[in-house]
Coordinates of C-alpha atoms in Angstrom, one line a residue:
Chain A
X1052 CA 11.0 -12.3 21.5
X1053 CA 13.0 -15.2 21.5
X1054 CA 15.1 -14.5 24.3
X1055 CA 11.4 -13.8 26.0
X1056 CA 10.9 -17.3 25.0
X1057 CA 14.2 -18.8 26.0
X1058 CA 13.1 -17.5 29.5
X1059 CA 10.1 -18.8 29.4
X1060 CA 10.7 -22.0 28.6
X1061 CA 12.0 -21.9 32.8
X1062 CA 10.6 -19.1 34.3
X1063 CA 7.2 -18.8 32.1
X1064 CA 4.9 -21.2 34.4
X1065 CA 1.6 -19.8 34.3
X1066 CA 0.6 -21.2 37.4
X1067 CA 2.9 -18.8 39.1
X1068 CA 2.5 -15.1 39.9
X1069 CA 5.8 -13.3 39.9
X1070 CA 7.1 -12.9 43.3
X1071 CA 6.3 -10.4 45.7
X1072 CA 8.4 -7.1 45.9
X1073 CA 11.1 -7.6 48.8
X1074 CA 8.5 -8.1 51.6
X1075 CA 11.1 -10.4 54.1
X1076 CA 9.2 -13.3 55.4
X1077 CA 9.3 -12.0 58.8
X1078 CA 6.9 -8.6 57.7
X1079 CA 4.3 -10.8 56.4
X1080 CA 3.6 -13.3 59.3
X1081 CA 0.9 -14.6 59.4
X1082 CA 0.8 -16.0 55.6
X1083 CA 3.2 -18.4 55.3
X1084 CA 6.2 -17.6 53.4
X1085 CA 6.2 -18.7 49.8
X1086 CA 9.9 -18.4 49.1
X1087 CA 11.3 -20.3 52.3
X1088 CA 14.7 -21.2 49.9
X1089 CA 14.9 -17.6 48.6
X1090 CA 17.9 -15.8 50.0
X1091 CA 16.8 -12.2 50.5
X1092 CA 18.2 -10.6 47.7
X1093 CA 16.9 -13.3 45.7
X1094 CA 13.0 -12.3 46.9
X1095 CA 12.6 -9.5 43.9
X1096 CA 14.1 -12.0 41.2
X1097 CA 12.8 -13.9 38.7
X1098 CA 16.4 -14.3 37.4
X1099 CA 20.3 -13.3 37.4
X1100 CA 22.5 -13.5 34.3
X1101 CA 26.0 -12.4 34.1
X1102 CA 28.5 -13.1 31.1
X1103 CA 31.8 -13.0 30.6
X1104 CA 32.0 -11.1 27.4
X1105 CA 29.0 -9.9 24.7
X1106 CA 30.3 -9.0 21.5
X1107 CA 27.9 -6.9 19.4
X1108 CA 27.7 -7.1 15.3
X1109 CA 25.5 -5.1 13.1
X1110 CA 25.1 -6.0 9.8
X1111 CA 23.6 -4.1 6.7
X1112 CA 20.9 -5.8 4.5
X1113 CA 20.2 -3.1 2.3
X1114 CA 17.6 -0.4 4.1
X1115 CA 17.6 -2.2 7.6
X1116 CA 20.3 -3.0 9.9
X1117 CA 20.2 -5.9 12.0
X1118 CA 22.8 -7.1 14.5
X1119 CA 24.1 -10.2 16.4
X1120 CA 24.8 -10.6 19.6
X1121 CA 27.2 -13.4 21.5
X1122 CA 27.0 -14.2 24.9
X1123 CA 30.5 -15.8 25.9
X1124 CA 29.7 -17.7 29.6
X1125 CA 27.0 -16.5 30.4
X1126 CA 25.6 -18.0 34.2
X1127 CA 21.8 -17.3 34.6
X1128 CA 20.2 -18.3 37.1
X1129 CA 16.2 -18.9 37.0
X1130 CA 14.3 -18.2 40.5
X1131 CA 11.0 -20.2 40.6
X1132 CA 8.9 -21.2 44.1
X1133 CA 6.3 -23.2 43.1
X1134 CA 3.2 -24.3 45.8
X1135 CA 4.2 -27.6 47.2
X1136 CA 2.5 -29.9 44.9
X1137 CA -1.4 -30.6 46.1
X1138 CA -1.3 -28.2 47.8
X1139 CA -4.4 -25.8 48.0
X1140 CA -2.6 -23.3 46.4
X1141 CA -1.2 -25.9 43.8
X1142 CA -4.6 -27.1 43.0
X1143 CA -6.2 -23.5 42.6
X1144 CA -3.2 -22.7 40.5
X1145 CA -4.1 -25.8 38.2
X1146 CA -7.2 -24.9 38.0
X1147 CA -6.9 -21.8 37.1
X1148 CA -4.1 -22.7 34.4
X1149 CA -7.4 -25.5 33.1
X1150 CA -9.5 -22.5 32.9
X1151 CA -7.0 -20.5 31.4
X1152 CA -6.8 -23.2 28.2
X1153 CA -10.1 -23.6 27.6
X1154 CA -10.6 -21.3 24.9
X1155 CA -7.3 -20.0 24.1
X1156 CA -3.8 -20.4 25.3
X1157 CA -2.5 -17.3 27.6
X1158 CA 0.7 -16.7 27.5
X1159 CA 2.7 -16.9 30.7
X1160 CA 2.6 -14.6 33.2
X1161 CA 6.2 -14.7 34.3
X1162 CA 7.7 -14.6 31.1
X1163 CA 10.6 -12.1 31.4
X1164 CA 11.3 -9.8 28.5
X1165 CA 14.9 -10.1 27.7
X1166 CA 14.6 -8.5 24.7
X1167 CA 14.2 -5.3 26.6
X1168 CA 17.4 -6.4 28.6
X1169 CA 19.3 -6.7 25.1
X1170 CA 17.8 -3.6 23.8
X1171 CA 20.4 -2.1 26.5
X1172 CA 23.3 -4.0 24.8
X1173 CA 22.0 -2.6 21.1
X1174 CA 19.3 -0.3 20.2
X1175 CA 19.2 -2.7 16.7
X1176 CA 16.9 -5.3 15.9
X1177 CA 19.0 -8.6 17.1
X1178 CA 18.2 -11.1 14.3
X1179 CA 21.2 -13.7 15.7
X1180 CA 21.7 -14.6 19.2
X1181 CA 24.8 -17.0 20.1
X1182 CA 25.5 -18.4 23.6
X1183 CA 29.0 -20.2 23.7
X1184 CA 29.7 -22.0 27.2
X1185 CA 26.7 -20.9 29.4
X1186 CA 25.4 -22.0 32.6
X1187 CA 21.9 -22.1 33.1
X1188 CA 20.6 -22.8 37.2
X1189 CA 16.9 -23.7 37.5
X1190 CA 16.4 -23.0 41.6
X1191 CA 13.3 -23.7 43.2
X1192 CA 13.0 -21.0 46.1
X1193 CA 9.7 -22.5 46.6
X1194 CA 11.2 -24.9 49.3
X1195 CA 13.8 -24.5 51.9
X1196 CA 16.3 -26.8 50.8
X1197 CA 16.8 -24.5 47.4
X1198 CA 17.1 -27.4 44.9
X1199 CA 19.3 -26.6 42.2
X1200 CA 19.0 -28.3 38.5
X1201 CA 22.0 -27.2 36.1
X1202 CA 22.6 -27.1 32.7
X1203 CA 25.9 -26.9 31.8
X1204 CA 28.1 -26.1 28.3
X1205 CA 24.8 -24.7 26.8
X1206 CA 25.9 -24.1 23.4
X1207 CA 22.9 -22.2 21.3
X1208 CA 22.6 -20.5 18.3
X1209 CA 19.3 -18.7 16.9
X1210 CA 19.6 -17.5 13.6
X1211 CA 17.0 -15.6 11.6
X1212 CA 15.3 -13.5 13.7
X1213 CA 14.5 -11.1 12.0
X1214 CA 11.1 -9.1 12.1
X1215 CA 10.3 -8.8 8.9
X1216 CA 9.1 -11.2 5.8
X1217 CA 12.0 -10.3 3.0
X1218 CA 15.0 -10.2 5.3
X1219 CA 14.5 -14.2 6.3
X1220 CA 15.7 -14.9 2.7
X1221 CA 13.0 -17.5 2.4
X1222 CA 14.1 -19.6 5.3
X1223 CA 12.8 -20.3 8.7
X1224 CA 14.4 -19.2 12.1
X1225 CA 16.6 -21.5 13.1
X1226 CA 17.3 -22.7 16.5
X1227 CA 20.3 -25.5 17.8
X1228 CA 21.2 -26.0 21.1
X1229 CA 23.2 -28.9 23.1
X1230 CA 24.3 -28.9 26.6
X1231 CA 24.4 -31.0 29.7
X1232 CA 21.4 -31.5 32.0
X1233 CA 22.5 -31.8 35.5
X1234 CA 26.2 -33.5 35.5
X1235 CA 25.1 -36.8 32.9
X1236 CA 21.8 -35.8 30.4
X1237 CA 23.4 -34.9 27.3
X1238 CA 20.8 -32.0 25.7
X1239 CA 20.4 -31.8 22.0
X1240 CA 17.6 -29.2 20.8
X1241 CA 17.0 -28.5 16.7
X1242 CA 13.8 -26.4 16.5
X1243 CA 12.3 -24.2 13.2
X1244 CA 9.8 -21.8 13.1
X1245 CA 8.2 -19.5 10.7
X1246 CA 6.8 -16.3 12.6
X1247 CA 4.9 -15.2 9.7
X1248 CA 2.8 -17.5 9.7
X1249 CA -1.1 -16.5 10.5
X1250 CA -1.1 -19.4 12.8
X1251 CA 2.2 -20.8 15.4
X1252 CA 3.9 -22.8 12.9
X1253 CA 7.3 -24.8 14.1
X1254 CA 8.7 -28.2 14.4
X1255 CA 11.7 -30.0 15.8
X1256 CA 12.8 -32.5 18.5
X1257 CA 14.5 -32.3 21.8
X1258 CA 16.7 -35.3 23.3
X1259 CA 18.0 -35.6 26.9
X1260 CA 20.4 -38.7 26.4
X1261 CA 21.8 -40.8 29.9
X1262 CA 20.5 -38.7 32.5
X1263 CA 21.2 -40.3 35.6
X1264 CA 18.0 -40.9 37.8
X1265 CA 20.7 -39.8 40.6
X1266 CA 20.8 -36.5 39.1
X1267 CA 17.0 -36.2 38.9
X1268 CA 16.4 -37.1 42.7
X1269 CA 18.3 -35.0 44.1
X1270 CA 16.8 -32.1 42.5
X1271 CA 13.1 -33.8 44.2
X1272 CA 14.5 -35.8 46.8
X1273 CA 14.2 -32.7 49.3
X1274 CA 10.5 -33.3 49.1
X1275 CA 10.2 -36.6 48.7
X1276 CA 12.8 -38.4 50.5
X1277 CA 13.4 -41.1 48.2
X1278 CA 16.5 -42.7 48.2
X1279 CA 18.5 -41.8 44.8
X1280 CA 18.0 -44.8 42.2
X1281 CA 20.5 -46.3 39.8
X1282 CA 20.2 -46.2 36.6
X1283 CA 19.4 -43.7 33.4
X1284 CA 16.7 -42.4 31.4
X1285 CA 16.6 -40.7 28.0
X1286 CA 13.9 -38.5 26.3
X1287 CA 13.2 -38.4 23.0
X1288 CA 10.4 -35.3 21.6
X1289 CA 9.2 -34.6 18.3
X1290 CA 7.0 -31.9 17.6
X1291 CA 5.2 -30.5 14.7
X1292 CA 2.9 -27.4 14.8
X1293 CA 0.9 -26.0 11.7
X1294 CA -0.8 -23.2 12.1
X1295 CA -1.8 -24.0 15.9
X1296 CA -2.2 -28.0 15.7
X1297 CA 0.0 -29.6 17.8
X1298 CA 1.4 -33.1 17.0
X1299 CA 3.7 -34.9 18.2
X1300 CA 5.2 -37.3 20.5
X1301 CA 7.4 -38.3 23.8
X1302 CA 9.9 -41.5 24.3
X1303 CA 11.3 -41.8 27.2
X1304 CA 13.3 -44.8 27.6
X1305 CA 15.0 -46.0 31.0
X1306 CA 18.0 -48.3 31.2
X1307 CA 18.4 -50.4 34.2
X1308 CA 16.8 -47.9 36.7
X1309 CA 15.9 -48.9 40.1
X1310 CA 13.0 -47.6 41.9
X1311 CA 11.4 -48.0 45.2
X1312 CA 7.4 -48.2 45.0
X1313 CA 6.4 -44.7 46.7
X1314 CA 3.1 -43.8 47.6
X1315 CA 3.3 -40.3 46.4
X1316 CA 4.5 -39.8 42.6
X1317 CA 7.8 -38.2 42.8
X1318 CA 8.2 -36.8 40.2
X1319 CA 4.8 -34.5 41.1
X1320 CA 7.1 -31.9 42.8
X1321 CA 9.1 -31.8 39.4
X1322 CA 5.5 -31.6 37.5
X1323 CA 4.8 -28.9 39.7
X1324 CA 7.6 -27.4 39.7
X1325 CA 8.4 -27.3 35.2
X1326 CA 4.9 -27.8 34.1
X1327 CA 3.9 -25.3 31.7
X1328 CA 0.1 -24.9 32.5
X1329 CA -0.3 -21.9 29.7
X1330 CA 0.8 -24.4 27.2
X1331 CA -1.7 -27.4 27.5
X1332 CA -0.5 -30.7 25.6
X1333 CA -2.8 -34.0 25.9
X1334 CA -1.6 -37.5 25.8
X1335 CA -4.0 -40.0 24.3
X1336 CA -2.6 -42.8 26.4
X1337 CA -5.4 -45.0 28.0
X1338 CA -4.1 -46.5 31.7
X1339 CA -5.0 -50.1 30.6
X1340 CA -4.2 -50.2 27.0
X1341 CA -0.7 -50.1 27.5
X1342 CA 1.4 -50.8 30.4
X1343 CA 4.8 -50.4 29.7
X1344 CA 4.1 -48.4 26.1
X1345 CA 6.8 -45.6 25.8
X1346 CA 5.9 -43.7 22.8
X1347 CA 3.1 -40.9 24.2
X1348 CA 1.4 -39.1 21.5
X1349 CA 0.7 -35.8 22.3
X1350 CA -1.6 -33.2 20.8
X1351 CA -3.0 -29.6 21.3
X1352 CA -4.3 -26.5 19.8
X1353 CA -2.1 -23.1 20.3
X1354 CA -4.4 -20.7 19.5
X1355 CA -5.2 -17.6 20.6
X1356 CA -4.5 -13.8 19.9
X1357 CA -2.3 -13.4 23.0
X1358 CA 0.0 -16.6 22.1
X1359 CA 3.5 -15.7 21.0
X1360 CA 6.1 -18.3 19.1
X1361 CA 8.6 -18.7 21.1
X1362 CA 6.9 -19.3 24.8
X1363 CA 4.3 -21.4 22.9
X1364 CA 7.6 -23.6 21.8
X1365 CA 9.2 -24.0 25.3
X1366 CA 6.0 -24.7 26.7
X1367 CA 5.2 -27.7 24.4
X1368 CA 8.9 -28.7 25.3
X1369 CA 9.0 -28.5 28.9
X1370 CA 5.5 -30.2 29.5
X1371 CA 6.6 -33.0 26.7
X1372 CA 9.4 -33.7 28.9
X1373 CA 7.8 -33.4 32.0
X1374 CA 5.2 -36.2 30.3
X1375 CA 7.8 -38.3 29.6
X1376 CA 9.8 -38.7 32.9
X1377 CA 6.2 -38.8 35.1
X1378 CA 5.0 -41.5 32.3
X1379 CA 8.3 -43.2 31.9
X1380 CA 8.4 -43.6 35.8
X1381 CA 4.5 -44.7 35.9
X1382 CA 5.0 -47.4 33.9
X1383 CA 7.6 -49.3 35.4
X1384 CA 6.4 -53.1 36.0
X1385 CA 3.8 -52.3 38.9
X1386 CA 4.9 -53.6 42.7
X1387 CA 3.0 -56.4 42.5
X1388 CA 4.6 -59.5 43.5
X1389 CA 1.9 -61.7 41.1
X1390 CA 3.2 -59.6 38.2
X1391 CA 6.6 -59.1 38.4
X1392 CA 7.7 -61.3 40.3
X1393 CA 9.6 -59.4 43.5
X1394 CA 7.8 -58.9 47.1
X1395 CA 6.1 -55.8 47.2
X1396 CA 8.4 -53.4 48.9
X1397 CA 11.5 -54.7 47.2
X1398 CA 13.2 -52.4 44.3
X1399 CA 11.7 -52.7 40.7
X1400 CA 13.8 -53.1 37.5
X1401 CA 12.7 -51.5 34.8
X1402 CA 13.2 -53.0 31.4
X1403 CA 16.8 -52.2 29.8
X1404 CA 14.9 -50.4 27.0
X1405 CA 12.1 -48.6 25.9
X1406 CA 9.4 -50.7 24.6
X1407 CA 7.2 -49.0 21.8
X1408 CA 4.0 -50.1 21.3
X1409 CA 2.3 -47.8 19.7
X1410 CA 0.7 -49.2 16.6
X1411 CA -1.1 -46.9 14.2
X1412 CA 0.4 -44.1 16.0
X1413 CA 2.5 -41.2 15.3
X1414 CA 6.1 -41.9 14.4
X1415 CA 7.7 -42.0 17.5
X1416 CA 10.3 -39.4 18.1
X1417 CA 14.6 -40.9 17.0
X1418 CA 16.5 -42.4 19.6
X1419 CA 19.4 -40.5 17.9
X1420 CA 21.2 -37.9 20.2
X1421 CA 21.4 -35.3 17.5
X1422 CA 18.4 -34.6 15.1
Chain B
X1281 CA 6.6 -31.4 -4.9
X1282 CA 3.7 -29.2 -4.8
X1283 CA 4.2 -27.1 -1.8
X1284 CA 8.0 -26.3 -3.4
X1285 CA 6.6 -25.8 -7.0
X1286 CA 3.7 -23.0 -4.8
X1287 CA 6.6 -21.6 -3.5
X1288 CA 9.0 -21.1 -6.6
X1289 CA 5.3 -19.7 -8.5
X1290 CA 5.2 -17.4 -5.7
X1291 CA 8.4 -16.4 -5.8
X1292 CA 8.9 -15.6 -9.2
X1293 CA 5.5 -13.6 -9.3
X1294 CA 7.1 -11.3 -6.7
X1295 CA 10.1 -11.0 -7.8
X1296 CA 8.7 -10.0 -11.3
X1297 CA 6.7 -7.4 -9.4
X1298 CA 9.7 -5.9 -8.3
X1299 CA 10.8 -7.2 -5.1
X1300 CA 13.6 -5.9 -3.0
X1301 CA 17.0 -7.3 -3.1
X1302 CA 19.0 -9.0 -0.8
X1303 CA 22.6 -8.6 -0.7
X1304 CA 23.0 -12.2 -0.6
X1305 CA 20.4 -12.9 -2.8
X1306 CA 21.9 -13.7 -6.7
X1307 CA 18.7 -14.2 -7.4
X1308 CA 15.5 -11.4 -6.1
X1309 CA 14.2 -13.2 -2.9
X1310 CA 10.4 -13.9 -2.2
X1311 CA 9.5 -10.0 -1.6
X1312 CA 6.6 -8.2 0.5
X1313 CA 4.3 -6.7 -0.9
X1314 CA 3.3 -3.5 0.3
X1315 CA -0.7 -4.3 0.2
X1316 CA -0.1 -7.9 1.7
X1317 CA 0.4 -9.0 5.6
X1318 CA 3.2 -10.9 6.1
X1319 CA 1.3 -14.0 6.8
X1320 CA -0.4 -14.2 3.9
X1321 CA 3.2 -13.5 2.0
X1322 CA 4.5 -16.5 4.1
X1323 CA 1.9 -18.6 3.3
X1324 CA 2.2 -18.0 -0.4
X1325 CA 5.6 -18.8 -0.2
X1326 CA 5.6 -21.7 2.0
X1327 CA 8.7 -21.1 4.1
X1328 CA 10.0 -24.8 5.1
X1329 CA 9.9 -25.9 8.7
X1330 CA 11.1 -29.4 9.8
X1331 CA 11.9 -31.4 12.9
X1332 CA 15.2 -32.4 11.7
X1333 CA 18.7 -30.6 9.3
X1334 CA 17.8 -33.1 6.8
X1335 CA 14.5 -31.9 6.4
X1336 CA 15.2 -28.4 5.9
X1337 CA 18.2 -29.1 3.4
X1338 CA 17.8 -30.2 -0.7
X1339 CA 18.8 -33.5 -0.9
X1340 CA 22.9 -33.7 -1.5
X1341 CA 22.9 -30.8 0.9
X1342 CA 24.7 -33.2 3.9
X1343 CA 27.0 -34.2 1.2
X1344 CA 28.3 -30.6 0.8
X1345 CA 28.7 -30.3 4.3
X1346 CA 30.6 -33.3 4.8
X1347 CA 33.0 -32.8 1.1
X1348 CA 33.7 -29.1 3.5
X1349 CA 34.6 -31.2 6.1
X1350 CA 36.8 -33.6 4.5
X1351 CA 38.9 -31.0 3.0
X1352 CA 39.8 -29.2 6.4
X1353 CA 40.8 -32.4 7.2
X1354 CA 38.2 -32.9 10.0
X1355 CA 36.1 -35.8 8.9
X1356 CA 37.2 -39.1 6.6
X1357 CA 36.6 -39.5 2.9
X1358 CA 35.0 -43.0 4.0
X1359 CA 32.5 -40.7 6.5
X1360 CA 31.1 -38.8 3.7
X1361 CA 28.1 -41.2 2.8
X1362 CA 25.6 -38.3 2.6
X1363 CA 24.1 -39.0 5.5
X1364 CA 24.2 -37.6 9.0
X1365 CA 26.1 -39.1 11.5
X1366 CA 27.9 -39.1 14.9
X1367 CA 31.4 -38.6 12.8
X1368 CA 30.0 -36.0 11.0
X1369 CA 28.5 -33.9 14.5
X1370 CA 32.1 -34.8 15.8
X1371 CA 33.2 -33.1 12.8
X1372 CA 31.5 -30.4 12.8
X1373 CA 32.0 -29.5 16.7
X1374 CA 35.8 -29.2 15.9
X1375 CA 34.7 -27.1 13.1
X1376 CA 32.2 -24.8 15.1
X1377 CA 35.7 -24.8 18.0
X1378 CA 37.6 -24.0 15.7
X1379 CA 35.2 -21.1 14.3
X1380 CA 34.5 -19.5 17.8
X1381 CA 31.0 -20.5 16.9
X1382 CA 28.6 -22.6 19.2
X1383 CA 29.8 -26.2 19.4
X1384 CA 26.5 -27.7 18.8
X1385 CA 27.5 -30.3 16.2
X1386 CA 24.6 -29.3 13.8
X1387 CA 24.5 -27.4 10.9
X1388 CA 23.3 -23.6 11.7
X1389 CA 23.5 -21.2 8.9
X1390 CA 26.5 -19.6 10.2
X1391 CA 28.3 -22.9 10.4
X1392 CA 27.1 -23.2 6.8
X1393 CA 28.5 -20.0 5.3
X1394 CA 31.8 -20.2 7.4
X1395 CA 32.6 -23.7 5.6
X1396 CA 32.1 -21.6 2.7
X1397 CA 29.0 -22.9 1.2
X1398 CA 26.3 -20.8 -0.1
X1399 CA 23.3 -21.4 2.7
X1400 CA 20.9 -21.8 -0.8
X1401 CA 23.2 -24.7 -2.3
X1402 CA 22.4 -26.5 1.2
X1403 CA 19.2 -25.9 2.6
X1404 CA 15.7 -24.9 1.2
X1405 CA 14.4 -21.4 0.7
X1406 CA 11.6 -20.0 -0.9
X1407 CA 13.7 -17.3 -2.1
X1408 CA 16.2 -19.0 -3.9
X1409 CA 14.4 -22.3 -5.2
X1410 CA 17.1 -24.7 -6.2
X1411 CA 16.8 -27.3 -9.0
X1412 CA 16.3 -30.0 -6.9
X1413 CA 13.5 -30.7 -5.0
X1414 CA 12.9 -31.1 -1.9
X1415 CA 13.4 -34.3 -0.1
X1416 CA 9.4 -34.7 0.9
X1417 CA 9.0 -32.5 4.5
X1418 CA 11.0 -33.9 7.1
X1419 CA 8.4 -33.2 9.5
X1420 CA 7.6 -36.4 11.1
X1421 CA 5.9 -36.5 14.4

């Protein structure tokens, strides 16, 4: 399940139906090919994962046995082709994911089910999973160039994952990651849940510290032909679900970034591309009340019978930081000379550091690295 | 206070019901009982969740880690101030290398155990209520 999440968290856009079986572009003519940067035996894929080493323990707790598995350099690779954002197909898929959330909260439709994939390592329940040194590749196959986004030196642990009440000892599943986003965002991830609980109950943060803008681009300059900006951004998210309320809040806080005023919002391709749309998070930020505010509250309801834990969790974490790099970019002093001072046209400096604003709101998430 | 005092009640009513043992347990752990769904169990007993290690730990429980520390030699008697910081994540990273565990610089439960501390003398548990309390939530969004 949690590996099902892990996955989800990249692969689990429910805006997305799985790709076709191995049709090659050339068979199917006249509809235009949805996986232009998909190399052909990359067409069937949602993902490819190879390790160096898996070293399986079981471990008795009186009647049940449940065993851990480590994954020693692992490389997966995550396959995703999302519709060029606004796009018909991008808007119907939007819709559809609106629809979707109106009521309750569907899980994602290409969610992969590692789980089963482990079941083939060890027929036992796995209640620990370790990753030491991984590689994880998010590829968008949706556009010819093939943009690649890495995380590197993923170091996880998920501890207490077990299935039933008396074996978690009284203490909740336990998740702590770190890694490095791209070849600069230092990743720091300290999540709890308790699956027992009626309703999705969890809480923790996520922080991407010193990403370089550079990075970002080139994973949506192919589409948008910006030139790569200087500077960095970090992102700060807090979250806190009881029994299906979501609370929380994004920081993202740029550091001497550079931008050029573009008429199209960049980072749309990335929205489109990461958003979550089966896990539906609202900001209650109002376009005039704060310009340059940083702290975005966010808020949702995670209901529903066919909501699981751990997609539910990624979901809330990739849109958060998908809300914080399009609003952290949006509210960069406007390209207007009368306001900030530069000709319109010229490049924009965003203020060294985040400027929180947020009075009478939720504590805005630590600018520490670790939680 | 409350929510940890619901829990310990709860507790002790199971275990005094007969609940199964743990093999870690020195105690009898918050059990299941056979004509209750889990969720309703969990909610009697409250299991912590928080956003952060301090939250989920009784208070003195970064202490512990960092006195562990200090006597492997990987963190400075002037570093162990309870509370935790960069030194202390550096410290526990060489720990974690060292270990063959993941070098995340945060407490997991393994990390815990292998510095040779009982994971109920560091963080909270329903099943194994300490007599501290809690350090109120640590949930702070």
């Amino acid at each position: 399940m949690l590996l099902t999440g892990l996955l989800g968290l990249i692969a689990g856009c429910g805006h997305q139906t799985p790709p076709a079986a191995a049709a090659p572009p050339s068979a199917r003519s006249d509809t235009p090919d949805r996986q232009p940067g998909a190399r052909p035996e990359e067409r069937n894929h949602l993902l490819e994962a190879k390790w160096k080493d898996v070293v399986v323990k079981a471990d008795k707790q009186g009647k049940d046995v449940g065993a851990s598995v480590k994954l020693v350099g692992p490389e997966i690779r995550l396959f995703h082709a999302a519709p060029p954002p606004g796009s018909d197909e991008d808007k119907a898929a939007k819709k559809d994911g609106e629809k979707d959330n109106q009521d309750t909260a569907k899980p994602p439709t290409e969610v992969i089910d590692l789980s089963q994939e482990l079941k083939k390592i060890t027929p036992l329940d796995v209640d620990h999973v370790d990753i030491l040194d991984g590689q994880v590749a998010f590829i968008d196959t949706g556009r010819a160039e093939r943009p690649e986004l890495w995380l590197h030196d993923l170091q996880l642990s998920v501890e207490n994952l077990t299935t039933r009440l008396h074996l978690a000892d009284g203490r909740p599943v336990l998740l702590t990651a770190t890694g490095t986003l791209a070849s600069s965002g230092k990743v720091t991830i300290f999540i709890t849940a308790e699956p027992f609980e009626k309703g999705l109950t969890f809480s923790g943060r996520a922080a991407v510290i010193g990403l370089q803008t550079s990075d970002l681009y080139r994973f949506i300059e192919p589409a948008t032909k910006l030139q790569a900006p200087e500077g960095t951004i970090d992102i700060f998210v807090e979250f806190d679900c009881r029994n299906g309320e979501l609370n929380g809040g994004v920081k993202p806080v740029l550091k001497n970034v550079k931008v050029r005023p573009a008429k199209k919002n960049p980072f749309a391709v990335l929205e489109a591309w990461a958003a979550d749309l089966a896990v539906k998070i609202f900001s209650d930020r109002v376009a005039q009340r704060n310009a340059v505010a940083t702290v975005i509250p966010i808020k949702g309801k995670l209901t529903g019978a066919d909501i699981q834990l751990w997609p539910a969790i990624f979901g809330v974490m990739r849109n958060a930081f998908v809300q914080g790099l399009t609003s952290g970019f949006a509210h960069l002093p406007p390209p207007d000379a009368a306001v900030s001072g530069v000709p319109p046209g010229e490049e924009q400096r965003a203020p060294a550091s985040g400027n929180s604003s947020g009075q009478g709101r939720p504590k805005p998430p630590a600018e520490e690295p670790a939680p | 206070m409350m929510r940890w005092l619901r829990g310990a009640l709860a507790s002790a009513a199971l275990a005094a019901s007969g609940g199964c043992v743990h093999p870690h347990a020195a105690a009898p752990p918050a059990a299941v009982s056979p004509t209750k769904p889990d969720h309703q169990v969990a909610a009697e007993t409250d299991v912590p969740v928080a956003s952060t290690p301090q939250g989920l730990m009784h208070d003195g429980g970064e202490k512990r880690i960092q006195e562990r520390l200090h006597a492997k030699g990987l963190l400075a008697a002037e570093d162990c101030t309870g509370e935790f910081n960069a030194h202390t994540r550096d410290a526990l990273r060489a720990f974690q290398k060292a270990e063959g565990l993941p070098t995340t610089g945060l407490p997991s439960y393994e990390t815990v155990q292998h510095l040779g501390l009982k994971l109920e003398t560091v963080f909270l548990s329903t099943a194994h209520p300490a007599d501290q309390p809690p350090r109120g939530g640590g949930s702070t969004p």
